[in-house]
Amino acid sequence: MPPTFAQLGAPDFIVSALAQRGISQPFAIQAATVADALDGRDVCGRAPTGSGKTLAFGIPLVAGVGNAEPHKPRALVLAPTRELADQIKTELRTFAGKRRVGVAYGGVGYGAQIGSLRRGVDILVACPGRLEDLISQGEANLSAVDKVVIDEADRMADMGFIPAVRRLLDQTATWRQTMLFSATLDGDVATLTRDYQRDPVRHEVGDETPDIRAADHMFWNVAKTDRTEICAEAVDAAGSTVVFCRTRHGCDRVAKQLNGRGIRAAALHGGRSQPQRTRALAEFAAGEVQALVATDVAARGIHVEGVGAVVHYDIAADHKTYLHRSGRTARAGQGGVVVSLVQPEQVKELRSMQRKMGLEQPITDADIAAIRQPSRRQTRHRTLERPAAKRAAADHPEAKRPAAKHRSRHRRSNNNRSRSKGRQRSSQR
Ligand code: ADP
Ligand code: MG
């Protein structure tokens, strides 16, 4: 029997706030780190996406944070992207009680962020760039920060934020608690740990990389000119899908082409305004948009549950990217399909990437039926045409989870016209 949050030392107000959200059993990374972090130890945690790292650092942060004076937050969470920062803020606020949780990230006006800093923010969740801006304007001062979290440190490194992270850490209190979480702990992340953590407790949970075997991986030979059509069919078959393109322009174009084919799609990339990005994500999470067409950078840290498929419209640049992208689906023990659209001249490159990941699947012709195969999609591919299966699913306790609400499923036999109209929704996954 794993310990409860209370047994790990979480205060009552947090335990009951979490219980209200149906969260009562700590995940492995939480069971491993919360007690040490509550004791004030530095923590260096490695765990794959979706494993519950936000609560692992959020509980100790909320439990131990001090009261902030204007402009001087007491705890700082650094995150690589605006979306992730926003998600962390939202999650923390569900159990933060009287603690004030604020954000600092770019792409939106300064007014609200400055206003809250002036009133006082106990826990500030920030992206490095905007935070440095606010500091240079005299609106934020990190000298009272004695708890720091670096979330998705590997991604910070990938995105070139390490120098900024170092500059920011250098401005925090010398005696501080530093928690670092990352999917990998090598390279720049190891250096960050060495330079900024004091005798950290290390907890490593799960495989070094996300569990790629949780998803079905398919590699399809597709001519460049057929990609959009195949992609549209794959989305139609899989339901909620994240489509990856290499460039912002590519995202816009593919989203437009999918929309033209009756697939509701929205682009998510750094070239869009923050309100546009927020809206795209919200619509995708609600099942109003079936395909979220994203760049690698924009997609990091998006935690939409029940994503049925990932399509590598442009094949991943390397195996790390492949794993991060593919980790958008098959989360939390659910199944999922990952499809790479491979052009003839990319076969060699793809083969070498596959070898690095131990994914030796052959490159085949496009096979939409394989996406639909119930045997492949056991837990997630409910069919609207089978009411009995639907009832059985509704009786299944998992179907009652709030996250299960937004699954959108539709029939293969729908033609393009009905595709573009109101999609049928089912209330189960
Ligand atoms: P990570 O940061 O490791 O990718 P998150 O912290 O975003 O993962 O958690 C993934 C999902 O799991 C979130 O929706 C979160 O609310 C949920 N979750 C986290 N911990 C628990 C738990 N102990 N019980 C149930 N759900 C949890
Ligand atoms: Mg996270």
Tab-separated table of C-alpha atoms and ligand atoms in Angstrom:
chain	number	residue	atom	x	y	z
A	1	MET	CA	0.000	0.000	0.000
A	2	PRO	CA	1.685	3.256	-1.056
A	3	PRO	CA	1.538	6.101	1.486
A	4	THR	CA	-1.217	8.693	1.305
A	5	PHE	CA	-0.506	12.381	0.759
A	6	ALA	CA	-1.178	12.955	4.458
A	7	GLN	CA	1.325	10.269	5.408
A	8	LEU	CA	3.871	11.961	3.184
A	9	GLY	CA	3.375	15.080	5.293
A	10	ALA	CA	1.061	17.185	3.143
A	11	PRO	CA	-1.015	19.586	5.272
A	12	ASP	CA	-4.749	19.003	5.617
A	13	PHE	CA	-5.874	21.887	3.434
A	14	ILE	CA	-3.897	20.452	0.525
A	15	VAL	CA	-5.015	16.881	1.134
A	16	SER	CA	-8.668	17.881	1.128
A	17	ALA	CA	-8.344	20.176	-1.895
A	18	LEU	CA	-6.754	17.327	-3.846
A	19	ALA	CA	-9.380	14.881	-2.629
A	20	GLN	CA	-12.047	17.181	-4.045
A	21	ARG	CA	-10.441	16.696	-7.435
A	22	GLY	CA	-10.437	12.943	-6.916
A	23	ILE	CA	-6.683	12.838	-6.279
A	24	SER	CA	-5.926	10.681	-3.264
A	25	GLN	CA	-3.241	8.168	-4.235
A	26	PRO	CA	0.206	9.660	-4.864
A	27	PHE	CA	1.843	8.713	-8.148
A	28	ALA	CA	5.293	7.137	-7.929
A	29	ILE	CA	7.295	10.347	-8.372
A	30	GLN	CA	5.135	12.045	-5.740
A	31	ALA	CA	5.524	9.191	-3.271
A	32	ALA	CA	9.253	9.346	-3.908
A	33	THR	CA	9.848	13.084	-3.548
A	34	VAL	CA	7.147	14.829	-1.525
A	35	ALA	CA	8.400	13.879	1.946
A	36	ASP	CA	11.989	14.903	1.215
A	37	ALA	CA	10.888	18.110	-0.439
A	38	LEU	CA	8.637	18.960	2.519
A	39	ASP	CA	11.716	18.511	4.696
A	40	GLY	CA	13.404	21.212	2.674
A	41	ARG	CA	15.842	18.970	0.829
A	42	ASP	CA	16.926	19.726	-2.682
A	43	VAL	CA	15.336	17.276	-5.043
A	44	CYS	CA	16.451	16.140	-8.430
A	45	GLY	CA	13.657	14.168	-10.031
A	46	ARG	CA	13.565	12.309	-13.267
A	47	ALA	CA	10.240	11.027	-14.473
A	48	PRO	CA	8.529	10.797	-17.826
A	49	THR	CA	5.824	13.148	-19.073
A	50	GLY	CA	2.462	12.619	-17.464
A	51	SER	CA	3.893	11.065	-14.332
A	52	GLY	CA	2.665	13.816	-12.012
A	53	LYS	CA	5.695	16.025	-11.522
A	54	THR	CA	3.597	19.165	-10.992
A	55	LEU	CA	2.135	17.898	-7.728
A	56	ALA	CA	5.498	16.412	-6.763
A	57	PHE	CA	6.930	19.911	-6.503
A	58	GLY	CA	3.649	21.788	-6.084
A	59	ILE	CA	2.655	20.240	-2.772
A	60	PRO	CA	5.932	21.069	-0.984
A	61	LEU	CA	5.916	24.517	-2.544
A	62	VAL	CA	2.402	25.411	-1.454
A	63	ALA	CA	2.948	23.855	1.977
A	64	GLY	CA	6.155	25.708	2.723
A	65	VAL	CA	6.066	29.017	0.885
A	66	GLY	CA	6.307	32.249	2.852
A	67	ASN	CA	4.254	35.408	2.538
A	68	ALA	CA	5.444	37.739	-0.190
A	69	GLU	CA	5.946	41.475	-0.016
A	70	PRO	CA	5.116	43.490	-3.118
A	71	HIS	CA	7.444	42.708	-6.056
A	72	LYS	CA	9.247	40.010	-4.077
A	73	PRO	CA	7.932	36.496	-4.659
A	74	ARG	CA	8.990	33.835	-2.185
A	75	ALA	CA	8.939	30.829	-4.499
A	76	LEU	CA	9.765	30.598	-8.176
A	77	VAL	CA	8.817	27.933	-10.702
A	78	LEU	CA	10.657	28.199	-14.000
A	79	ALA	CA	9.055	26.558	-17.016
A	80	PRO	CA	10.145	26.511	-20.654
A	81	THR	CA	6.898	27.531	-22.368
A	82	ARG	CA	3.953	29.804	-21.721
A	83	GLU	CA	1.501	26.943	-22.027
A	84	LEU	CA	3.323	24.916	-19.449
A	85	ALA	CA	3.627	27.894	-17.090
A	86	ASP	CA	-0.075	28.498	-17.430
A	87	GLN	CA	-0.927	24.866	-16.763
A	88	ILE	CA	1.263	24.809	-13.667
A	89	LYS	CA	-0.363	27.986	-12.347
A	90	THR	CA	-3.823	26.542	-12.915
A	91	GLU	CA	-2.964	23.270	-11.210
A	92	LEU	CA	-1.304	24.962	-8.215
A	93	ARG	CA	-4.271	27.253	-7.692
A	94	THR	CA	-6.578	24.267	-7.225
A	95	PHE	CA	-4.945	23.548	-3.868
A	96	ALA	CA	-3.020	26.705	-3.026
A	97	GLY	CA	-5.515	27.951	-0.416
A	98	LYS	CA	-4.496	31.476	0.607
A	99	ARG	CA	-1.186	31.337	-1.241
A	100	ARG	CA	-1.122	33.697	-4.161
A	101	VAL	CA	0.081	32.113	-7.376
A	102	GLY	CA	1.076	34.458	-10.216
A	103	VAL	CA	2.575	34.110	-13.663
A	104	ALA	CA	5.149	35.857	-15.805
A	105	TYR	CA	5.386	34.873	-19.443
A	106	GLY	CA	5.598	36.630	-22.767
A	107	GLY	CA	3.082	37.009	-25.545
A	108	VAL	CA	0.527	38.776	-23.357
A	109	GLY	CA	0.389	42.296	-21.966
A	110	TYR	CA	2.425	43.330	-18.960
A	111	GLY	CA	-0.442	44.977	-17.084
A	112	ALA	CA	-1.953	42.015	-15.259
A	113	GLN	CA	1.398	40.472	-14.399
A	114	ILE	CA	2.785	43.748	-13.058
A	115	GLY	CA	-0.424	44.394	-11.147
A	116	SER	CA	-0.244	41.082	-9.326
A	117	LEU	CA	3.470	41.481	-8.587
A	118	ARG	CA	2.727	44.868	-7.024
A	119	ARG	CA	0.064	43.331	-4.818
A	120	GLY	CA	2.365	40.454	-3.938
A	121	VAL	CA	2.769	36.966	-5.398
A	122	ASP	CA	3.849	34.152	-3.093
A	123	ILE	CA	4.565	31.636	-5.852
A	124	LEU	CA	5.602	32.974	-9.237
A	125	VAL	CA	5.443	30.617	-12.224
A	126	ALA	CA	7.561	32.100	-14.982
A	127	CYS	CA	9.277	31.667	-18.298
A	128	PRO	CA	12.822	33.005	-18.200
A	129	GLY	CA	12.486	35.714	-20.873
A	130	ARG	CA	9.529	37.651	-19.478
A	131	LEU	CA	10.804	37.289	-15.945
A	132	GLU	CA	14.122	38.888	-16.886
A	133	ASP	CA	12.116	41.701	-18.525
A	134	LEU	CA	10.067	42.287	-15.395
A	135	ILE	CA	13.191	42.282	-13.284
A	136	SER	CA	14.878	44.851	-15.490
A	137	GLN	CA	11.763	47.043	-15.204
A	138	GLY	CA	12.040	46.853	-11.439
A	139	GLU	CA	8.714	45.027	-11.102
A	140	ALA	CA	10.116	41.722	-9.892
A	141	ASN	CA	12.917	41.059	-7.452
A	142	LEU	CA	14.075	37.542	-6.639
A	143	SER	CA	16.079	38.241	-3.499
A	144	ALA	CA	13.384	36.795	-1.226
A	145	VAL	CA	12.969	33.602	-3.250
A	146	ASP	CA	14.038	30.696	-1.092
A	147	LYS	CA	12.302	27.923	-3.020
A	148	VAL	CA	12.980	27.322	-6.674
A	149	VAL	CA	11.640	24.728	-9.063
A	150	ILE	CA	13.131	24.161	-12.479
A	151	ASP	CA	10.538	22.191	-14.411
A	152	GLU	CA	11.294	20.366	-17.657
A	153	ALA	CA	14.944	21.268	-17.301
A	154	ASP	CA	15.885	19.176	-20.332
A	155	ARG	CA	13.565	21.223	-22.474
A	156	MET	CA	14.952	24.453	-21.037
A	157	ALA	CA	18.327	23.215	-22.211
A	158	ASP	CA	17.003	22.253	-25.661
A	159	MET	CA	15.514	25.706	-26.034
A	160	GLY	CA	18.684	27.533	-25.070
A	161	PHE	CA	17.377	28.891	-21.759
A	162	ILE	CA	20.163	27.615	-19.533
A	163	PRO	CA	22.127	30.913	-19.455
A	164	ALA	CA	18.949	32.793	-18.484
A	165	VAL	CA	18.080	30.166	-15.871
A	166	ARG	CA	21.542	30.595	-14.364
A	167	ARG	CA	21.230	34.380	-14.282
A	168	LEU	CA	17.863	34.062	-12.539
A	169	LEU	CA	19.040	31.477	-9.997
A	170	ASP	CA	21.989	33.736	-9.186
A	171	GLN	CA	19.519	36.408	-8.034
A	172	THR	CA	17.644	34.183	-5.603
A	173	ALA	CA	18.536	33.698	-1.944
A	174	THR	CA	21.763	31.807	-1.349
A	175	TRP	CA	20.046	29.560	1.164
A	176	ARG	CA	17.289	28.213	-0.878
A	177	GLN	CA	15.698	24.928	-1.713
A	178	THR	CA	16.108	23.966	-5.333
A	179	MET	CA	14.015	21.295	-6.982
A	180	LEU	CA	14.739	20.216	-10.499
A	181	PHE	CA	12.567	18.005	-12.652
A	182	SER	CA	13.375	16.676	-16.045
A	183	ALA	CA	12.714	13.756	-18.354
A	184	THR	CA	16.490	13.307	-18.677
A	185	LEU	CA	19.253	14.232	-16.262
A	186	ASP	CA	22.318	14.292	-18.482
A	187	GLY	CA	24.269	17.002	-20.313
A	188	ASP	CA	23.372	20.588	-19.407
A	189	VAL	CA	20.871	19.382	-16.836
A	190	ALA	CA	23.594	17.511	-14.963
A	191	THR	CA	25.684	20.693	-14.934
A	192	LEU	CA	22.772	22.715	-13.606
A	193	THR	CA	22.280	20.185	-10.814
A	194	ARG	CA	25.969	20.252	-9.956
A	195	ASP	CA	26.167	24.039	-9.859
A	196	TYR	CA	22.851	24.942	-8.252
A	197	GLN	CA	21.736	22.093	-6.055
A	198	ARG	CA	23.025	21.202	-2.625
A	199	ASP	CA	23.334	17.508	-1.958
A	200	PRO	CA	20.104	16.753	-3.820
A	201	VAL	CA	18.058	13.655	-3.171
A	202	ARG	CA	17.801	11.953	-6.503
A	203	HIS	CA	14.670	10.156	-7.473
A	204	GLU	CA	14.338	8.454	-10.777
A	205	VAL	CA	11.051	6.940	-11.736
A	206	GLY	CA	10.194	4.972	-14.824
A	207	ASP	CA	12.306	4.595	-17.910
A	208	GLU	CA	14.854	7.156	-18.976
A	209	THR	CA	12.614	7.987	-21.883
A	210	PRO	CA	8.823	8.030	-22.006
A	211	ASP	CA	7.469	4.543	-22.427
A	212	ILE	CA	7.250	4.459	-26.177
A	213	ARG	CA	5.832	0.963	-26.160
A	214	ALA	CA	2.614	2.281	-24.665
A	215	ALA	CA	1.733	3.505	-28.170
A	216	ASP	CA	1.511	1.745	-31.530
A	217	HIS	CA	4.126	3.135	-33.873
A	218	MET	CA	3.542	3.149	-37.612
A	219	PHE	CA	5.760	4.404	-40.377
A	220	TRP	CA	4.077	5.076	-43.661
A	221	ASN	CA	5.533	5.673	-47.066
A	222	VAL	CA	3.755	8.753	-48.328
A	223	ALA	CA	4.507	10.955	-51.307
A	224	LYS	CA	4.733	14.610	-50.440
A	225	THR	CA	1.605	15.413	-52.413
A	226	ASP	CA	-0.474	12.816	-50.558
A	227	ARG	CA	0.484	13.836	-47.074
A	228	THR	CA	-2.467	16.113	-46.326
A	229	GLU	CA	-5.054	13.613	-47.486
A	230	ILE	CA	-3.477	10.768	-45.527
A	231	CYS	CA	-3.128	12.992	-42.504
A	232	ALA	CA	-6.801	13.991	-42.706
A	233	GLU	CA	-7.826	10.346	-42.876
A	234	ALA	CA	-5.599	9.443	-39.962
A	235	VAL	CA	-7.105	12.214	-37.832
A	236	ASP	CA	-10.578	11.149	-38.844
A	237	ALA	CA	-9.787	7.598	-37.783
A	238	ALA	CA	-8.019	8.424	-34.536
A	239	GLY	CA	-10.078	11.305	-33.181
A	240	SER	CA	-8.124	13.775	-31.103
A	241	THR	CA	-4.700	14.090	-32.771
A	242	VAL	CA	-1.592	16.221	-32.422
A	243	VAL	CA	0.013	16.811	-35.831
A	244	PHE	CA	3.644	17.900	-35.851
A	245	CYS	CA	5.158	20.143	-38.475
A	246	ARG	CA	8.654	21.482	-38.677
A	247	THR	CA	7.852	25.151	-39.202
A	248	ARG	CA	5.270	27.696	-38.120
A	249	HIS	CA	4.351	28.337	-41.701
A	250	GLY	CA	3.932	24.605	-42.245
A	251	CYS	CA	1.576	24.422	-39.249
A	252	ASP	CA	-0.616	27.207	-40.603
A	253	ARG	CA	-0.736	25.627	-44.044
A	254	VAL	CA	-1.537	22.122	-42.803
A	255	ALA	CA	-4.202	23.400	-40.399
A	256	LYS	CA	-5.825	25.263	-43.256
A	257	GLN	CA	-5.674	22.247	-45.571
A	258	LEU	CA	-7.156	19.966	-42.919
A	259	ASN	CA	-9.963	22.423	-42.326
A	260	GLY	CA	-10.537	22.405	-46.073
A	261	ARG	CA	-11.014	18.657	-45.839
A	262	GLY	CA	-13.566	18.828	-43.083
A	263	ILE	CA	-11.206	18.165	-40.193
A	264	ARG	CA	-11.388	20.864	-37.595
A	265	ALA	CA	-7.810	21.869	-36.973
A	266	ALA	CA	-6.011	24.652	-35.129
A	267	ALA	CA	-2.375	25.709	-35.352
A	268	LEU	CA	-0.250	26.070	-32.251
A	269	HIS	CA	3.120	27.755	-32.623
A	270	GLY	CA	5.213	30.607	-31.346
A	271	GLY	CA	4.111	32.912	-34.141
A	272	ARG	CA	0.555	33.054	-32.853
A	273	SER	CA	-0.565	35.444	-30.154
A	274	GLN	CA	-1.012	34.126	-26.653
A	275	PRO	CA	-4.824	34.407	-26.733
A	276	GLN	CA	-4.826	32.466	-30.021
A	277	ARG	CA	-2.651	29.756	-28.532
A	278	THR	CA	-4.752	29.548	-25.404
A	279	ARG	CA	-7.911	29.283	-27.438
A	280	ALA	CA	-6.481	26.584	-29.707
A	281	LEU	CA	-5.480	24.509	-26.701
A	282	ALA	CA	-8.795	24.966	-24.952
A	283	GLU	CA	-10.728	23.971	-28.061
A	284	PHE	CA	-8.554	20.936	-28.535
A	285	ALA	CA	-8.941	19.874	-24.919
A	286	ALA	CA	-12.705	20.307	-25.199
A	287	GLY	CA	-12.845	18.161	-28.343
A	288	GLU	CA	-14.073	21.048	-30.491
A	289	VAL	CA	-10.920	20.875	-32.541
A	290	GLN	CA	-9.778	17.417	-33.647
A	291	ALA	CA	-6.299	18.225	-34.820
A	292	LEU	CA	-3.837	20.470	-33.067
A	293	VAL	CA	-1.108	21.257	-35.587
A	294	ALA	CA	1.979	22.201	-33.650
A	295	THR	CA	5.676	22.904	-33.808
A	296	ASP	CA	7.957	21.047	-31.442
A	297	VAL	CA	8.510	24.045	-29.221
A	298	ALA	CA	4.840	24.917	-28.838
A	299	ALA	CA	3.790	21.367	-28.071
A	300	ARG	CA	6.085	20.739	-25.179
A	301	GLY	CA	4.353	20.307	-21.866
A	302	ILE	CA	0.847	20.271	-23.253
A	303	HIS	CA	-1.077	17.921	-21.069
A	304	VAL	CA	-4.273	17.149	-22.837
A	305	GLU	CA	-5.460	13.758	-21.843
A	306	GLY	CA	-7.002	11.296	-24.233
A	307	VAL	CA	-5.001	12.257	-27.305
A	308	GLY	CA	-5.664	9.325	-29.639
A	309	ALA	CA	-2.793	9.839	-32.043
A	310	VAL	CA	0.307	11.749	-32.906
A	311	VAL	CA	1.083	12.321	-36.565
A	312	HIS	CA	4.603	13.268	-37.551
A	313	TYR	CA	3.591	15.195	-40.663
A	314	ASP	CA	7.199	16.219	-40.983
A	315	ILE	CA	9.263	13.390	-39.576
A	316	ALA	CA	11.053	14.198	-36.325
A	317	ALA	CA	14.492	15.762	-36.654
A	318	ASP	CA	16.031	13.228	-34.262
A	319	HIS	CA	15.043	10.464	-31.877
A	320	LYS	CA	14.743	12.788	-28.878
A	321	THR	CA	12.242	14.908	-30.760
A	322	TYR	CA	10.426	11.769	-31.848
A	323	LEU	CA	10.038	10.653	-28.251
A	324	HIS	CA	8.893	14.037	-26.966
A	325	ARG	CA	6.372	14.405	-29.746
A	326	SER	CA	5.081	10.878	-29.435
A	327	GLY	CA	4.681	11.319	-25.676
A	328	ARG	CA	1.615	13.499	-26.361
A	329	THR	CA	-0.374	10.310	-26.764
A	330	ALA	CA	-0.563	7.052	-24.797
A	331	ARG	CA	-0.356	8.952	-21.525
A	332	ALA	CA	-1.311	7.641	-18.121
A	333	GLY	CA	-1.565	4.026	-19.224
A	334	GLN	CA	-3.920	4.678	-22.119
A	335	GLY	CA	-3.171	3.484	-25.622
A	336	GLY	CA	-2.445	5.598	-28.660
A	337	VAL	CA	-1.160	5.560	-32.196
A	338	VAL	CA	1.898	7.315	-33.537
A	339	VAL	CA	2.195	7.709	-37.299
A	340	SER	CA	5.187	9.045	-39.219
A	341	LEU	CA	4.617	10.181	-42.805
A	342	VAL	CA	7.845	9.235	-44.490
A	343	GLN	CA	8.838	10.495	-47.898
A	344	PRO	CA	11.039	8.292	-50.070
A	345	GLU	CA	14.142	10.431	-49.642
A	346	GLN	CA	13.759	10.351	-45.846
A	347	VAL	CA	13.875	6.574	-45.476
A	348	LYS	CA	17.570	6.363	-44.652
A	349	GLU	CA	17.363	9.075	-42.022
A	350	LEU	CA	14.289	7.498	-40.519
A	351	ARG	CA	15.903	4.086	-40.353
A	352	SER	CA	18.806	5.396	-38.346
A	353	MET	CA	16.444	7.176	-35.978
A	354	GLN	CA	14.412	3.986	-35.529
A	355	ARG	CA	17.539	2.045	-34.637
A	356	LYS	CA	18.400	4.529	-31.883
A	357	MET	CA	14.982	3.953	-30.335
A	358	GLY	CA	14.745	0.227	-30.882
A	359	LEU	CA	11.667	0.755	-33.025
A	360	GLU	CA	12.303	-1.527	-35.943
A	361	GLN	CA	8.836	-1.450	-37.480
A	362	PRO	CA	8.874	-1.687	-41.260
A	363	ILE	CA	7.916	1.290	-43.379
A	364	THR	CA	4.636	0.309	-44.970
A	365	ASP	CA	2.006	1.796	-47.190
A	366	ALA	CA	-0.517	3.976	-45.412
A	367	ASP	CA	-2.972	1.780	-43.532
A	368	ILE	CA	-5.826	3.788	-42.073
A	369	ALA	CA	-7.633	0.602	-41.051
A	370	ALA	CA	-4.787	-0.220	-38.682
A	371	ILE	CA	-5.588	2.917	-36.713
A	372	ARG	CA	-9.131	1.752	-36.263
A	373	GLN	CA	-8.372	-1.820	-35.337
A	374	PRO	CA	-10.044	-2.350	-31.986
A	375	SER	CA	-7.281	-4.694	-30.902
A	376	ARG	CA	-4.845	-1.836	-31.220
A	377	ARG	CA	-7.023	0.732	-29.630
A	378	GLN	CA	-8.490	-1.289	-26.803
A	379	THR	CA	-9.038	1.337	-24.173
A	380	ARG	CA	-9.635	4.390	-26.243
A	381	HIS	CA	-11.268	3.585	-29.510
A	382	ARG	CA	-14.905	3.458	-28.629
A	383	THR	CA	-17.166	3.077	-31.552
A	384	LEU	CA	-20.345	5.056	-31.803
A	385	GLU	CA	-21.881	2.338	-33.866
A	386	ARG	CA	-21.782	-0.089	-30.967
A	387	PRO	CA	-24.123	1.156	-28.267
A	388	ALA	CA	-23.525	-1.917	-26.131
A	389	ALA	CA	-19.844	-1.159	-25.978
A	390	LYS	CA	-20.737	2.370	-25.088
A	391	ARG	CA	-22.879	1.338	-22.165
A	392	ALA	CA	-20.208	-0.994	-20.942
A	393	ALA	CA	-17.733	1.850	-21.115
A	394	ALA	CA	-20.000	4.157	-19.163
A	395	ASP	CA	-20.232	1.555	-16.435
A	396	HIS	CA	-16.499	1.346	-16.257
A	397	PRO	CA	-15.293	3.454	-13.329
A	398	GLU	CA	-12.639	5.137	-15.459
A	399	ALA	CA	-15.323	6.546	-17.684
A	400	LYS	CA	-16.445	8.710	-14.808
A	401	ARG	CA	-13.192	10.583	-14.597
A	402	PRO	CA	-13.720	14.222	-15.549
A	403	ALA	CA	-10.996	14.061	-18.179
A	404	ALA	CA	-13.008	11.464	-20.009
A	405	LYS	CA	-15.636	13.987	-20.950
A	406	HIS	CA	-14.182	15.435	-24.059
A	407	ARG	CA	-13.545	12.454	-26.259
A	408	SER	CA	-14.771	13.041	-29.699
A	409	ARG	CA	-15.289	10.068	-31.906
A	410	HIS	CA	-16.784	9.637	-35.262
A	411	ARG	CA	-17.305	7.072	-37.893
A	412	ARG	CA	-15.022	6.129	-40.649
A	413	SER	CA	-17.941	6.036	-43.007
A	414	ASN	CA	-18.717	9.697	-42.596
A	415	ASN	CA	-18.243	11.533	-45.815
A	416	ASN	CA	-16.581	14.903	-46.028
A	417	ARG	CA	-19.793	16.794	-45.815
A	418	SER	CA	-20.898	15.339	-42.535
A	419	ARG	CA	-17.352	15.565	-41.282
A	420	SER	CA	-17.457	19.295	-41.289
A	421	LYS	CA	-20.740	19.466	-39.481
A	422	GLY	CA	-21.372	18.989	-35.790
A	423	ARG	CA	-19.428	15.980	-34.770
A	424	GLN	CA	-21.014	13.350	-32.719
A	425	ARG	CA	-19.653	13.246	-29.248
A	426	SER	CA	-19.551	10.431	-26.869
A	427	SER	CA	-19.130	10.909	-23.193
A	428	GLN	CA	-16.690	8.094	-22.802
A	429	ARG	CA	-13.144	7.704	-23.870
B	1	ADP	P1	4.127	15.720	-15.697
B	1	ADP	O1	4.452	17.130	-15.272
B	1	ADP	O2	4.973	14.704	-15.022
B	1	ADP	O3	4.132	15.556	-17.186
B	1	ADP	P2	1.537	16.326	-14.587
B	1	ADP	O4	2.000	16.837	-13.283
B	1	ADP	O5	1.091	17.356	-15.567
B	1	ADP	O6	2.631	15.389	-15.246
B	1	ADP	O7	0.358	15.271	-14.305
B	1	ADP	C1	-0.316	14.618	-15.354
B	1	ADP	C2	-1.797	14.470	-15.012
B	1	ADP	O8	-1.974	13.576	-13.927
B	1	ADP	C3	-2.457	15.770	-14.595
B	1	ADP	O9	-3.713	15.848	-15.217
B	1	ADP	C4	-2.609	15.646	-13.092
B	1	ADP	O10	-3.702	16.399	-12.597
B	1	ADP	C5	-2.810	14.164	-12.917
B	1	ADP	N1	-2.328	13.675	-11.617
B	1	ADP	C6	-1.145	13.994	-11.030
B	1	ADP	N2	-0.989	13.337	-9.886
B	1	ADP	C7	-2.086	12.568	-9.713
B	1	ADP	C8	-2.500	11.621	-8.699
B	1	ADP	N3	-1.743	11.358	-7.639
B	1	ADP	N4	-3.696	11.021	-8.864
B	1	ADP	C9	-4.465	11.281	-9.950
B	1	ADP	N5	-4.133	12.140	-10.934
B	1	ADP	C10	-2.943	12.780	-10.831
B	2	MG	MG	5.003	18.770	-16.039
